[in-house]
Short mmCIF file of C-alpha atoms in Angstrom, two decimals:
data_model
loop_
_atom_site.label_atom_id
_atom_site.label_comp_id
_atom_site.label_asym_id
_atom_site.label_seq_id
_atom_site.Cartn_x
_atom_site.Cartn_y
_atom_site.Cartn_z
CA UNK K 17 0.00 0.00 0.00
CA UNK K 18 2.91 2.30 0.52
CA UNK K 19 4.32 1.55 -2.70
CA UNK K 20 0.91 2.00 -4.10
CA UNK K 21 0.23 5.45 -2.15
CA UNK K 22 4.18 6.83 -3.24
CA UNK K 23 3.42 6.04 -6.85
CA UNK K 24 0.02 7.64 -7.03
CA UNK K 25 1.72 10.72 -5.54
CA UNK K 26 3.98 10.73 -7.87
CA UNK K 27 2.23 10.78 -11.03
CA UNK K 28 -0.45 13.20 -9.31
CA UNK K 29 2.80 15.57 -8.95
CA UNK K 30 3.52 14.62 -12.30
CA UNK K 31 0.79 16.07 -14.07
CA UNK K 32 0.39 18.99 -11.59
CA UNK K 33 3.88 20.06 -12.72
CA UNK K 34 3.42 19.54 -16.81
CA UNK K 35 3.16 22.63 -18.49
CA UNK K 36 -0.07 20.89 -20.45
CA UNK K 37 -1.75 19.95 -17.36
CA UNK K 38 -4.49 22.38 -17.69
CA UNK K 39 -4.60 22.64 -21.62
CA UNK K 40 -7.65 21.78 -23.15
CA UNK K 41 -7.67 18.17 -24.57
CA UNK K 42 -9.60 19.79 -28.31
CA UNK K 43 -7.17 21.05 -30.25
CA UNK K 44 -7.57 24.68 -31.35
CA UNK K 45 -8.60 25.81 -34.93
CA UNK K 46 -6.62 28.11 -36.30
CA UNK K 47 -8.46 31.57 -38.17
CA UNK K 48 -8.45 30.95 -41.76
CA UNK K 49 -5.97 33.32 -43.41
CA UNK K 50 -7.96 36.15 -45.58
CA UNK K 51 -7.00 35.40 -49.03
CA UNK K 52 -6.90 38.53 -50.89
CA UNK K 53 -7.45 38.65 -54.80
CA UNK K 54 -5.98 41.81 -56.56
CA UNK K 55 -8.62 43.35 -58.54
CA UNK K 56 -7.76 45.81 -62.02
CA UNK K 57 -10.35 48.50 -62.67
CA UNK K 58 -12.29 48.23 -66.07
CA UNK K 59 -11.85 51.37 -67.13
CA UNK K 60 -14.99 50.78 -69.54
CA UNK K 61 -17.34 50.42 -66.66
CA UNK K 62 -16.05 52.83 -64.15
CA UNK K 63 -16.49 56.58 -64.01
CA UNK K 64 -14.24 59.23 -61.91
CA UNK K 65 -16.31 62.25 -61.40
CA UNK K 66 -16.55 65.85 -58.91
CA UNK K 67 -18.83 68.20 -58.46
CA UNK K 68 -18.57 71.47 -57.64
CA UNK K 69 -21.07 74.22 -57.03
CA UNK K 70 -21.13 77.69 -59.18
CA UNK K 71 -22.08 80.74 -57.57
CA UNK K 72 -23.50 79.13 -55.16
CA UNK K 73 -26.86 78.16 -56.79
CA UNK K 74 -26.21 74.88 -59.36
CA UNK K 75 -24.16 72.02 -59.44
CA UNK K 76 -21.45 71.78 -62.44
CA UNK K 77 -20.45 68.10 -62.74
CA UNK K 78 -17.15 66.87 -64.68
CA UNK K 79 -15.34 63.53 -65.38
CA UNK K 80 -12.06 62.40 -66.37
CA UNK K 81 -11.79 59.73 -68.86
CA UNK K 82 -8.83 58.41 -68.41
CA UNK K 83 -7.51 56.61 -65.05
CA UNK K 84 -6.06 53.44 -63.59
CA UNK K 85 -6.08 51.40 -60.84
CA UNK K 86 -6.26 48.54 -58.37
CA UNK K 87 -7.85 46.93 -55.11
CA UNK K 88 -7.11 44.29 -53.02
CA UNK K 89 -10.12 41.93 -52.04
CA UNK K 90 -11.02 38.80 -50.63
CA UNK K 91 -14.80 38.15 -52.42
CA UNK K 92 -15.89 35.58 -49.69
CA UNK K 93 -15.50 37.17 -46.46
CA UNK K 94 -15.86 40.78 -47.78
CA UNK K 95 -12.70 41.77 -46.40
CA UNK K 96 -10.98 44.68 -48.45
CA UNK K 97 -7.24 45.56 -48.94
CA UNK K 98 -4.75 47.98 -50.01
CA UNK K 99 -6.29 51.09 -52.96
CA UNK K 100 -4.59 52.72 -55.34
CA UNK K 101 -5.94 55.51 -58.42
CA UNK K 102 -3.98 57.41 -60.72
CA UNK K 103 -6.04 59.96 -62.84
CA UNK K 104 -4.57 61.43 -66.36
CA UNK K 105 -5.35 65.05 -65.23
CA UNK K 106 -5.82 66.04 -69.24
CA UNK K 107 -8.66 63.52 -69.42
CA UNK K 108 -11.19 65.94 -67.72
CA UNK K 109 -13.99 66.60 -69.58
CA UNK K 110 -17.19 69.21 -68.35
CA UNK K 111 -18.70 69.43 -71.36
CA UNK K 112 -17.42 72.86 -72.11
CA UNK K 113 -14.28 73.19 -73.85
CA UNK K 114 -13.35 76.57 -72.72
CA UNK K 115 -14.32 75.26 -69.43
CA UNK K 116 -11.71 72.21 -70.03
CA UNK K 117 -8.89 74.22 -70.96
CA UNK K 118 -9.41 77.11 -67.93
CA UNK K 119 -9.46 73.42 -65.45
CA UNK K 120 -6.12 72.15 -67.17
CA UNK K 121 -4.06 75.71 -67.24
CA UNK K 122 -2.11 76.99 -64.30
CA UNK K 123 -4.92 78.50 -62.58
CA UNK K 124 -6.24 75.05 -61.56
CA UNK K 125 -4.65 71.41 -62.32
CA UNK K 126 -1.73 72.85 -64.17
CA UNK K 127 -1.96 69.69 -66.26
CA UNK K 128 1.48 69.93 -68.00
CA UNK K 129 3.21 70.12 -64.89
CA UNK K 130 1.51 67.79 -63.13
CA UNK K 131 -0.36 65.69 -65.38
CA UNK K 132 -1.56 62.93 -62.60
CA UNK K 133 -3.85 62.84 -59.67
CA UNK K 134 -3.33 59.83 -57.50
CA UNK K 135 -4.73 58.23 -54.68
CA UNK K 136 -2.87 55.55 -52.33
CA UNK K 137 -4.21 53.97 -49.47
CA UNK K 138 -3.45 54.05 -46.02
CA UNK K 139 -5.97 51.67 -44.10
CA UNK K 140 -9.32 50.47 -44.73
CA UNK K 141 -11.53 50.21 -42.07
CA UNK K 142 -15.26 47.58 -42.21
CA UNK K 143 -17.85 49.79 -41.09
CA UNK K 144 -21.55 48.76 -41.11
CA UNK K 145 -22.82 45.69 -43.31
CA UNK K 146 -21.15 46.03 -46.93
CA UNK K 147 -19.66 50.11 -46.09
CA UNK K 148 -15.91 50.83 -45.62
CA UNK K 149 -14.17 53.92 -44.89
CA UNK K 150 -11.03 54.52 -46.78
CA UNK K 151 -8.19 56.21 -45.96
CA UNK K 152 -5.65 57.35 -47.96
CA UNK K 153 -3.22 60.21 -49.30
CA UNK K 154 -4.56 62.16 -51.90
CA UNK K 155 -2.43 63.97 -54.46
CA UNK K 156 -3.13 66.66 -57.28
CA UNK K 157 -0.92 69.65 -58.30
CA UNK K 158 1.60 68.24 -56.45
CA UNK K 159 0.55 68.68 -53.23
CA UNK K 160 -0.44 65.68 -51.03
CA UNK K 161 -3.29 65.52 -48.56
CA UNK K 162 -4.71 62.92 -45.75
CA UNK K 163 -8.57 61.98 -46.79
CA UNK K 164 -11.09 60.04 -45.83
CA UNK K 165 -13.49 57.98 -48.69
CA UNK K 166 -16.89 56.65 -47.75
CA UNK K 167 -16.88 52.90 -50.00
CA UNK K 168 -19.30 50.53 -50.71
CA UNK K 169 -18.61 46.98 -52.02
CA UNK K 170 -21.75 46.88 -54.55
CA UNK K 171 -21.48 43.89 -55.35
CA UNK K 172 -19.43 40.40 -56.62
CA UNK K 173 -19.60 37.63 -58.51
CA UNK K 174 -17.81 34.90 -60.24
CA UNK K 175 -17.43 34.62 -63.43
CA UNK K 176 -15.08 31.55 -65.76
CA UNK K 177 -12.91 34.52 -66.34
CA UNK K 178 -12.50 35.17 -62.71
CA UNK K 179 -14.04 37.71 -60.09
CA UNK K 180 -16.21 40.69 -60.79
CA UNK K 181 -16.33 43.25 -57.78
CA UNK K 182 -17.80 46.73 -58.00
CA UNK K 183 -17.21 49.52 -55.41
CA UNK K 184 -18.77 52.93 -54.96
CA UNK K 185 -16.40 55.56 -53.26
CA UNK K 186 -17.27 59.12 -52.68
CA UNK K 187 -15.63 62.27 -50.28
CA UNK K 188 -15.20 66.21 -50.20
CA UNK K 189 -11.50 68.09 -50.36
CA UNK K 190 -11.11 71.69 -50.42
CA UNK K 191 -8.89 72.25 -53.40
CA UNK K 192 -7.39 75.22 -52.47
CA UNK K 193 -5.61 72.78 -50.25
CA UNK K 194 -3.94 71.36 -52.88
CA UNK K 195 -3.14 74.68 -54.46
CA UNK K 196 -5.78 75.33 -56.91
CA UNK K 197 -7.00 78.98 -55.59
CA UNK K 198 -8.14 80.51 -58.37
CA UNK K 199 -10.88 82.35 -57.25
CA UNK K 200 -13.26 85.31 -58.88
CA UNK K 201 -16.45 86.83 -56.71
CA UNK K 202 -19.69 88.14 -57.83
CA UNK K 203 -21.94 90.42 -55.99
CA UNK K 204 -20.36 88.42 -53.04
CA UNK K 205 -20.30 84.98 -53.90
CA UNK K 206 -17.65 82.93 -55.30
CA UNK K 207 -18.10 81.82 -58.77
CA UNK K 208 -16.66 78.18 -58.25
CA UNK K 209 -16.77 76.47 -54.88
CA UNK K 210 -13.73 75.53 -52.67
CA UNK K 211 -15.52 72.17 -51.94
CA UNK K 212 -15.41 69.80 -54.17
CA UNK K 213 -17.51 66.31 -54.16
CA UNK K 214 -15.58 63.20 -55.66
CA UNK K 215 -17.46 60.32 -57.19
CA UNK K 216 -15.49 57.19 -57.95
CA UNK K 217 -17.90 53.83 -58.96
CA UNK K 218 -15.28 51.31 -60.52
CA UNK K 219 -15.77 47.63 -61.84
CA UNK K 220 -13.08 45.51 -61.47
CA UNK K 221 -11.89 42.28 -62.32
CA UNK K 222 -9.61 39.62 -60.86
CA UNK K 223 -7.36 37.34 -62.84
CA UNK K 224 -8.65 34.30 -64.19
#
């Protein structure tokens, strides 16, 4: 019995001094890693627009036609990655070519010198249900600014050819932050706005 008593002791201390002693006996499952798909904008379904307001009574609404860019996204969980947007600055179209050609000279864009507007992400933050808010560094005319982009994931779906994802984005800057201060009043009011609206709706694709 002593024997018995000493051994029982000693396998009691045993497990009371093994560093698994108290470990659960299920193994734990390890969090899937996000797999994240890079996604191209299709240029052909996309749109890059602002609005600005002019003399403080209508909207004036413009476009640029040319631009680039790419997402990072994982279609299955919703989970969103790294941004990027580069915008050919002589692209912009309002519909008025005087208009056009006063946005592209010196006292706005100054499109030869600084023919791109880009956007790079910072972070990217799930909000509510399928809404985002996007972060990012924002630069036109040379000049660099923090902002902050409201997105939407619209929508996905699979396709042979790969993934189809399309995401709505839209935010205010001031642009005479990023130098363009041309400015004219009128009985008080300025003729063009310092805010201006963006509007960014892209379709992109994944490769196959």
């Amino acid at each position: 019995m002593i024997f018995r008593a000493l051994a029982s002791a000693a396998v009691i201390g045993a497990v009371a001094a093994s560093p698994m002693a108290f470990r659960s006996a299920t193994p734990l499952i390890a969090a899937a890693p996000v797999a994240m798909t890079t996604f191209t904008i299709d240029a052909a379904h996309s749109q890059v627009l602002f609005k600005v307001r002019h003399l403080g009574l209508s909207t004036v609404s413009g476009r640029f036609g040319s631009f680039a860019g790419t997402f990072q996204l994982d279609p299955a969980a919703g989970q969103a990655g790294a941004a990027n947007l580069s915008i050919d600055v002589a692209s912009i179209n309002t519909d008025n070519d005087r208009r056009n050609t006063h946005l592209k000279s010196p006292d706005f864009f100054a499109a030869d010198s600084f023919p791109k507007i880009t956007f790079v992400s910072t972070g990217i933050t799930k909000a509510k249900g399928n809404m985002y808010k996007v972060a990012g560094n924002l630069t036109m005319r040379g000049v660099t600014r923090p902002v902050v982009l409201d997105a939407e994931l619209a929508g996905t779906r699979q396709t042979p050819q790969g993934w189809l994802a399309a995401v709505n984005m839209t935010g205010t800057v001031m642009r005479k932050d990023f130098g363009l201060v041309w400015d004219r009043i009128t009985e008080g009011v300025a003729v063009v706005s310092d805010e201006i609206t963006l509007v960014i709706e892209v379709e992109a694709k994944s490769a196959p």
